[in-house]
PDB file of C-alpha atoms in Angstrom:
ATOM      1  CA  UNK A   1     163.013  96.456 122.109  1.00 44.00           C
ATOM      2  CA  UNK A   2     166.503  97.450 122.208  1.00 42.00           C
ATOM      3  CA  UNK A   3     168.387  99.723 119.842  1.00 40.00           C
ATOM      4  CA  UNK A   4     172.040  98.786 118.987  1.00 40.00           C
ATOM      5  CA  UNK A   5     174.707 100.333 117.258  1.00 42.00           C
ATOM      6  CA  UNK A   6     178.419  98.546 116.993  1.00 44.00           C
ATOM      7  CA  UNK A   7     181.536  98.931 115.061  1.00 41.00           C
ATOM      8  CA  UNK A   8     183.982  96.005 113.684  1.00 45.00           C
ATOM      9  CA  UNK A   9     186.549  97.826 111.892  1.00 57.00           C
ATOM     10  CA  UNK A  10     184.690 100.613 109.368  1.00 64.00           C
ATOM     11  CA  UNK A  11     181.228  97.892 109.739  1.00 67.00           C
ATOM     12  CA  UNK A  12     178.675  99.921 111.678  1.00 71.00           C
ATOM     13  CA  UNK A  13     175.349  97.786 112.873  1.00 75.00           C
ATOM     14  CA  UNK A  14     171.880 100.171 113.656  1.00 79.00           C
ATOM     15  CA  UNK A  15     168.573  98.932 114.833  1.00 77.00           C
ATOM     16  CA  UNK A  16     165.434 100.706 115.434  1.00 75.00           C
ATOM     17  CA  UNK A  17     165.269 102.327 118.450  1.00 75.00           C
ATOM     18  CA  UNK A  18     162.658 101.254 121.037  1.00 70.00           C
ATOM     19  CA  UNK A  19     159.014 100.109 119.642  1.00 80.00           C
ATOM     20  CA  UNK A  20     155.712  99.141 121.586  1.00 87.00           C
ATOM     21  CA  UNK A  21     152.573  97.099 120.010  1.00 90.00           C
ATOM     22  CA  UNK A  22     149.131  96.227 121.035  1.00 93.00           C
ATOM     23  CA  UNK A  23     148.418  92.113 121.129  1.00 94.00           C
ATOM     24  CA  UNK A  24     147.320  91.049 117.981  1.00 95.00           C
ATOM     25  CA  UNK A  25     149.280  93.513 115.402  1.00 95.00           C
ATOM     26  CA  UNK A  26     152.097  93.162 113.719  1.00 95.00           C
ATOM     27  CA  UNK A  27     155.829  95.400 114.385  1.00 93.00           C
ATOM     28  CA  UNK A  28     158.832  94.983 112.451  1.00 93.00           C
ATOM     29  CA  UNK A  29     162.363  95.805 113.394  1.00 92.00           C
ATOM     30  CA  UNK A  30     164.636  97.283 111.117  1.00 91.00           C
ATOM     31  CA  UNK A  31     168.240  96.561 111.083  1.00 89.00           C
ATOM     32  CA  UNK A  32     171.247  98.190 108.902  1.00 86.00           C
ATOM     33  CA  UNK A  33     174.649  97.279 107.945  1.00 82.00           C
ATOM     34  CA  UNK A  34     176.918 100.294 107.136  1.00 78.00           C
ATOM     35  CA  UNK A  35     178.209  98.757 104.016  1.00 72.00           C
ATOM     36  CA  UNK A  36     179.714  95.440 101.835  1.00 68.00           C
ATOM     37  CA  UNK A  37     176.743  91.980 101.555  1.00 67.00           C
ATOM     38  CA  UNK A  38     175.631  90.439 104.995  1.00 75.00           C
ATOM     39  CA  UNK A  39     172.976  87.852 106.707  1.00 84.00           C
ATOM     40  CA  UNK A  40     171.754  88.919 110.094  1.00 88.00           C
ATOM     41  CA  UNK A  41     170.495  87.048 112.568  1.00 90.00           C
ATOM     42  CA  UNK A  42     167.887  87.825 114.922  1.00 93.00           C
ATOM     43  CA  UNK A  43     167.834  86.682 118.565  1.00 94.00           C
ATOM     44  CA  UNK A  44     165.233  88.050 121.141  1.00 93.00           C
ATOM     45  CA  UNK A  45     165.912  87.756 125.118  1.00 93.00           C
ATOM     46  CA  UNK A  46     163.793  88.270 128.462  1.00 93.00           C
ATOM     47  CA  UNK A  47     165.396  89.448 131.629  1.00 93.00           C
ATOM     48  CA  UNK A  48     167.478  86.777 133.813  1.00 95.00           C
ATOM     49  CA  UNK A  49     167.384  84.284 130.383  1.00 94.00           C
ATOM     50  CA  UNK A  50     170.154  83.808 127.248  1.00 94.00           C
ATOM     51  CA  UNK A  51     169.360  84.980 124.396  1.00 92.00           C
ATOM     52  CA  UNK A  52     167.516  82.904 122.108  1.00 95.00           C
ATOM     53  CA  UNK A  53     167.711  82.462 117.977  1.00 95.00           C
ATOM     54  CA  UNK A  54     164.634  83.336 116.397  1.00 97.00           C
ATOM     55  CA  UNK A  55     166.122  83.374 112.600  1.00 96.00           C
ATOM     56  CA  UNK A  56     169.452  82.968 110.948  1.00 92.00           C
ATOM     57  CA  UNK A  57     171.015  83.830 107.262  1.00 89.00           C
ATOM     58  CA  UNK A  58     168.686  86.397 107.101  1.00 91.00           C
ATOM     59  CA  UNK A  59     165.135  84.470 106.861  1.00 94.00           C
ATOM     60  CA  UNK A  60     165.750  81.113 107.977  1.00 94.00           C
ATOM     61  CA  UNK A  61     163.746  80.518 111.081  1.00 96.00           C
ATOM     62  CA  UNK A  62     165.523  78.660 113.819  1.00 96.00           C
ATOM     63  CA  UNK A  63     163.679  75.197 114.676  1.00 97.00           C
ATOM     64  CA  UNK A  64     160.828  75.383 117.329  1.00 97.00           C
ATOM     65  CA  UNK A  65     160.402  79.045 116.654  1.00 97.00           C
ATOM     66  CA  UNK A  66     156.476  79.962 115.532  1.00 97.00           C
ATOM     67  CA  UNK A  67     155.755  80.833 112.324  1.00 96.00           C
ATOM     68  CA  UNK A  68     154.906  84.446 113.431  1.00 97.00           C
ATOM     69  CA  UNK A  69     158.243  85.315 113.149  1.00 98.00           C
ATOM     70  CA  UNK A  70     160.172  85.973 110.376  1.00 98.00           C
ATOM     71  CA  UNK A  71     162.953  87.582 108.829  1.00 96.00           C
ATOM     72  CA  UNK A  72     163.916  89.475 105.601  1.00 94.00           C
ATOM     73  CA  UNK A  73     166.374  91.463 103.792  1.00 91.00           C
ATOM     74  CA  UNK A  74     165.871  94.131 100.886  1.00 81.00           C
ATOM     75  CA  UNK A  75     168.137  92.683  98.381  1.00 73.00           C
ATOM     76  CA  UNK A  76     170.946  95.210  98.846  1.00 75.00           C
ATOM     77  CA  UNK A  77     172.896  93.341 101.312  1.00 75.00           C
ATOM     78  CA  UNK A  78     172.658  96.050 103.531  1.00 83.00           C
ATOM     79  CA  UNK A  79     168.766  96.687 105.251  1.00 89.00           C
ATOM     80  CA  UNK A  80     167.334  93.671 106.984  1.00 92.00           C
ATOM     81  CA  UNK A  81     163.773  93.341 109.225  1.00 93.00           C
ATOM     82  CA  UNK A  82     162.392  90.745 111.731  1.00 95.00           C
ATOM     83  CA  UNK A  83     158.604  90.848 111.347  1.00 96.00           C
ATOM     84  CA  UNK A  84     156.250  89.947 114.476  1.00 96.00           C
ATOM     85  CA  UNK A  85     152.819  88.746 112.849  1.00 96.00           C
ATOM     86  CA  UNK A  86     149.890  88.779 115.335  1.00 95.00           C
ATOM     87  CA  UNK A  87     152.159  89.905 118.112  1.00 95.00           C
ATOM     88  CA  UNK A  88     151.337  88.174 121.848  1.00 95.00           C
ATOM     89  CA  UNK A  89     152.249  89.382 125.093  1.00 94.00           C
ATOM     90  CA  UNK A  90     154.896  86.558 125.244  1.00 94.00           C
ATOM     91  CA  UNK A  91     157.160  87.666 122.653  1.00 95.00           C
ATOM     92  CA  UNK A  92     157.881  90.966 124.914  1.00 93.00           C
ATOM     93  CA  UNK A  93     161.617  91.588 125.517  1.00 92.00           C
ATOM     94  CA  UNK A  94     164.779  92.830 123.438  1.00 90.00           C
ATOM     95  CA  UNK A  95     165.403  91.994 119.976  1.00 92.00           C
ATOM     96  CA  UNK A  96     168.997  92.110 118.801  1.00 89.00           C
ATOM     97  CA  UNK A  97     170.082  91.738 115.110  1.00 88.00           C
ATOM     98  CA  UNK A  98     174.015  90.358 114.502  1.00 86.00           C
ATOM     99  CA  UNK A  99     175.483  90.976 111.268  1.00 82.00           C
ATOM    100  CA  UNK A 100     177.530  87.472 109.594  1.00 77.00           C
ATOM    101  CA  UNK A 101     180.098  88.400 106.654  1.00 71.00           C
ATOM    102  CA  UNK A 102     182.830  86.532 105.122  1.00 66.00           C
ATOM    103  CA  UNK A 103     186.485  87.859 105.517  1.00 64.00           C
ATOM    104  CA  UNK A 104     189.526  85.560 103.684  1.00 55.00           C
ATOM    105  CA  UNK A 105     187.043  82.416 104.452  1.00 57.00           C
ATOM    106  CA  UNK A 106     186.354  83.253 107.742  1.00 56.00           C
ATOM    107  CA  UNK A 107     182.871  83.888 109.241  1.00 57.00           C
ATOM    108  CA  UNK A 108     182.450  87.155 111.157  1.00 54.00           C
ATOM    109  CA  UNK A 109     180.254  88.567 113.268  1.00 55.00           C
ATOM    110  CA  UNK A 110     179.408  91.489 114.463  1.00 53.00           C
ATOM    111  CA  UNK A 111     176.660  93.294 117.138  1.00 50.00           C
TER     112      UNK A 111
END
């Protein structure tokens, strides 16, 4: 798992920092937005493959994606988690939240 930190104007993006689980538990990832209301999305990626979309405005899981996934925010606009339920050895690799806001009808997004 990857931490990630990135500015778009005064927006600042953090993720947890690097995490490690045994098969079979469960890990979340914790993501932040600096300030203002925001969806993430969550995309995870293996070495020599594209990033893939595991969940989108925040909770909605992307099609084909199992149900061992999912997303959340804390109501604040601000902290968001992806939560790994009964974790396999398959769904090692990096984890990357993007933050989506809405400037003068515009759709934004930041890393």
């Amino acid at each position: 798992l990857v931490w990630l930190s990135s500015c778009f104007g005064q927006i600042v993006v953090t993720q947890s920092e690097v995490k490690s689980v045994l098969p079979g538990q469960t890990i979340s990832i914790d993501c932040s937005v600096s300030k203002g209301r925001y969806y993430v999305s969550w995309y995870s990626q293996k070495p020599e493959e594209a990033p893939r979309l595991l969940v989108y405005y925040t909770n909605e899981k992307n099609s084909g994606i199992p149900s061992r996934f999912s997303g959340s925010g804390q109501g604040n606009g601000l902290d968001f988690s992806l939560t790994i339920s009964d974790a396999q050895l398959e769904d090692a690799g990096d984890y990357y939240c993007m933050s989506l806001h809405k400037i003068s009808d515009n759709w934004v997004f930041t890393q």
